[in-house]
Short mmCIF file of the N, C-alpha and C atoms (twelve columns), coordinates in Angstrom:
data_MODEL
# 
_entry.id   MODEL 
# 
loop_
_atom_site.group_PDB 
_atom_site.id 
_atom_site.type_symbol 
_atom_site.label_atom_id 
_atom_site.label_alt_id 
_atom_site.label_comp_id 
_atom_site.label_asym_id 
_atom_site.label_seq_id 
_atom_site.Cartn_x 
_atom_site.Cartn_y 
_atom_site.Cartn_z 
_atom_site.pdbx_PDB_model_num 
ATOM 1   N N  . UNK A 1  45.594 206.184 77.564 1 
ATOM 2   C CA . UNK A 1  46.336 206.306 76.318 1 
ATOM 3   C C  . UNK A 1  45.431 206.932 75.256 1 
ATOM 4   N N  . UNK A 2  46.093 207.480 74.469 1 
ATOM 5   C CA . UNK A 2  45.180 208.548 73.485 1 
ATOM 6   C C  . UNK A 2  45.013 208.082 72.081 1 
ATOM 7   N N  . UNK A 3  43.971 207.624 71.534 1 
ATOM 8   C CA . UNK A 3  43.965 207.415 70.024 1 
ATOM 9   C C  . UNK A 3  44.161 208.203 69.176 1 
ATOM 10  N N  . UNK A 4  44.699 207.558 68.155 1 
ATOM 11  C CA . UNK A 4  45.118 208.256 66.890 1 
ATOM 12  C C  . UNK A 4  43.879 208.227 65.717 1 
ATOM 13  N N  . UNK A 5  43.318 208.770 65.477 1 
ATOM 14  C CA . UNK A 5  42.283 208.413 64.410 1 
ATOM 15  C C  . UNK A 5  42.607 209.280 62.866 1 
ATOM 16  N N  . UNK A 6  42.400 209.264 62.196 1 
ATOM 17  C CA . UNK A 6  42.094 209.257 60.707 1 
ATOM 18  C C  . UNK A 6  40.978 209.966 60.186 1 
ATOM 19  N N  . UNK A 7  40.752 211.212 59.658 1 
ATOM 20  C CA . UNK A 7  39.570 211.767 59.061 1 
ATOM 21  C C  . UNK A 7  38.840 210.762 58.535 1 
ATOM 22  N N  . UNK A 8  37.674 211.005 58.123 1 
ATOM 23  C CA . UNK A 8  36.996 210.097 57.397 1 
ATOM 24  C C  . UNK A 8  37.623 210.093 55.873 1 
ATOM 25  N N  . UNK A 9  37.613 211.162 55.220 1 
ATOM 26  C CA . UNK A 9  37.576 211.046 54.109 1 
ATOM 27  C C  . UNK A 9  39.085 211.084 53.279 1 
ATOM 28  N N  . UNK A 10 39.872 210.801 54.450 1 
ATOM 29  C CA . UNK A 10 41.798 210.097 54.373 1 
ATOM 30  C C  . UNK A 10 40.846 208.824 54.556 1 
ATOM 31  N N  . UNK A 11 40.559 207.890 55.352 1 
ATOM 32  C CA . UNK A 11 40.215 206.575 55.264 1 
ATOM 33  C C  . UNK A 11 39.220 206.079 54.199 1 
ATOM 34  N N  . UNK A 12 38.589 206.778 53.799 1 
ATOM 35  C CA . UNK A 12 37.898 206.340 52.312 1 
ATOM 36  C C  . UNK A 12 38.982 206.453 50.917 1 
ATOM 37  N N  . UNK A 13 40.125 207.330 51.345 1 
ATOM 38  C CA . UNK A 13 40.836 207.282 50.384 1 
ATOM 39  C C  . UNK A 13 41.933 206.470 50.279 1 
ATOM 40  N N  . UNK A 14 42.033 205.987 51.267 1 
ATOM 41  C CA . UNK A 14 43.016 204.775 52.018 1 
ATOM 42  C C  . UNK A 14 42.172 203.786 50.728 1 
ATOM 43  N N  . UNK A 15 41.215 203.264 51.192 1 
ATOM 44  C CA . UNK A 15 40.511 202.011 50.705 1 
ATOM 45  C C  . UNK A 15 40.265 201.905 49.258 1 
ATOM 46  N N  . UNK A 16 39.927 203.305 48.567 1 
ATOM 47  C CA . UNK A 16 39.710 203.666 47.138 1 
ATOM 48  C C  . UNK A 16 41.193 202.736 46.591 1 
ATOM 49  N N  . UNK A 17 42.519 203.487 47.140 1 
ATOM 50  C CA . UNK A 17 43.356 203.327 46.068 1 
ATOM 51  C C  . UNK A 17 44.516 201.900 46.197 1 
ATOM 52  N N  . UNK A 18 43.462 201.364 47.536 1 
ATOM 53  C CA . UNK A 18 43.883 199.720 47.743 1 
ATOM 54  C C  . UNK A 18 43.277 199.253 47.058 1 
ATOM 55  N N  . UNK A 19 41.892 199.173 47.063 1 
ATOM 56  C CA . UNK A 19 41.420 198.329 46.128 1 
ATOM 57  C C  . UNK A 19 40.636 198.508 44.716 1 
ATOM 58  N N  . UNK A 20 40.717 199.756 43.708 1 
ATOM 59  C CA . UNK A 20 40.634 200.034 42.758 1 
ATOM 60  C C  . UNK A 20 41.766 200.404 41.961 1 
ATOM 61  N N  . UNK A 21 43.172 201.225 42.702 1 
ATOM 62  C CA . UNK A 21 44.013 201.397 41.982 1 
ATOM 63  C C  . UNK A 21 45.382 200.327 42.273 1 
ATOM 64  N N  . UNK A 22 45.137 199.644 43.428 1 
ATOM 65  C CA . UNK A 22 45.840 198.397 43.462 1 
ATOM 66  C C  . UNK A 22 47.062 198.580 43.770 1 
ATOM 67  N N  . UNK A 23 47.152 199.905 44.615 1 
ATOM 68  C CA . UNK A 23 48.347 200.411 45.577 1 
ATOM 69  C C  . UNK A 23 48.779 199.438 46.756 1 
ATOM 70  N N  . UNK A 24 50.276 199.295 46.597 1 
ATOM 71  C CA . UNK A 24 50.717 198.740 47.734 1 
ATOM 72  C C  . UNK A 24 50.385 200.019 49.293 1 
ATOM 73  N N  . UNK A 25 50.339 198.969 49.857 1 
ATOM 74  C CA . UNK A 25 50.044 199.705 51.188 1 
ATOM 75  C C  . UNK A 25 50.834 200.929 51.844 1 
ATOM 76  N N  . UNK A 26 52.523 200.342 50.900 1 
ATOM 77  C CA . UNK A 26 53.928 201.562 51.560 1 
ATOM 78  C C  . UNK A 26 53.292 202.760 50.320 1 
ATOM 79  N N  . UNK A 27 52.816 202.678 49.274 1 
ATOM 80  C CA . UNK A 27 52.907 203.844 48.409 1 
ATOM 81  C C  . UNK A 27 51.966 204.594 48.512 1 
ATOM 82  N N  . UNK A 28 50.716 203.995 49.137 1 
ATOM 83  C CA . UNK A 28 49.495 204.716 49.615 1 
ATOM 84  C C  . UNK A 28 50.067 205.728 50.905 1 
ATOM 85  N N  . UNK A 29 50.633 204.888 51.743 1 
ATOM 86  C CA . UNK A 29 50.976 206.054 52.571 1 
ATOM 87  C C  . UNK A 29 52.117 206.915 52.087 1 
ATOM 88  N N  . UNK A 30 52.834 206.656 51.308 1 
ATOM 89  C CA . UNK A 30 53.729 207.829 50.858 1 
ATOM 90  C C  . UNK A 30 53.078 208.874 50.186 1 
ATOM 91  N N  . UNK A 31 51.923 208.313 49.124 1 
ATOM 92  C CA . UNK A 31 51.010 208.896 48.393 1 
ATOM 93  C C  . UNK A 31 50.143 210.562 49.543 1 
ATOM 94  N N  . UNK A 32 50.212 209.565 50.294 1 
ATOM 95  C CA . UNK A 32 48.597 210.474 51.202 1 
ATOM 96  C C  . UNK A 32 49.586 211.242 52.686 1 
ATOM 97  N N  . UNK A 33 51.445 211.079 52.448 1 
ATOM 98  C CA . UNK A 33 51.934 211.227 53.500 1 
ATOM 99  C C  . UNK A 33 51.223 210.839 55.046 1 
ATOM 100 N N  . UNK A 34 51.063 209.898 55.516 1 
ATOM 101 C CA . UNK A 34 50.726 208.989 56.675 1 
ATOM 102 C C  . UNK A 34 51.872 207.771 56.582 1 
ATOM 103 N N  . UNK A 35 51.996 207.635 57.869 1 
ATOM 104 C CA . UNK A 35 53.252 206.304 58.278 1 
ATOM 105 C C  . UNK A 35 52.726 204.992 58.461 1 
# 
């Protein structure tokens, strides 16, 4: 089975705007288009 991975610097931006801008998790991915 084949992994799905994430650039690095989509996953640093994942984390930035969870926990500094205090994004729910659905708007981050709407934000950054990812499901």
């Amino acid at each position: 089975m084949a992994e799905w991975r994430l650039p690095m610097p989509k996953l640093k931006e994942i984390l930035r705007l969870y926990h500094e801008g205090g994004m729910s998790r659905r708007a981050i991915a709407a934000s950054l288009d990812i499901s």
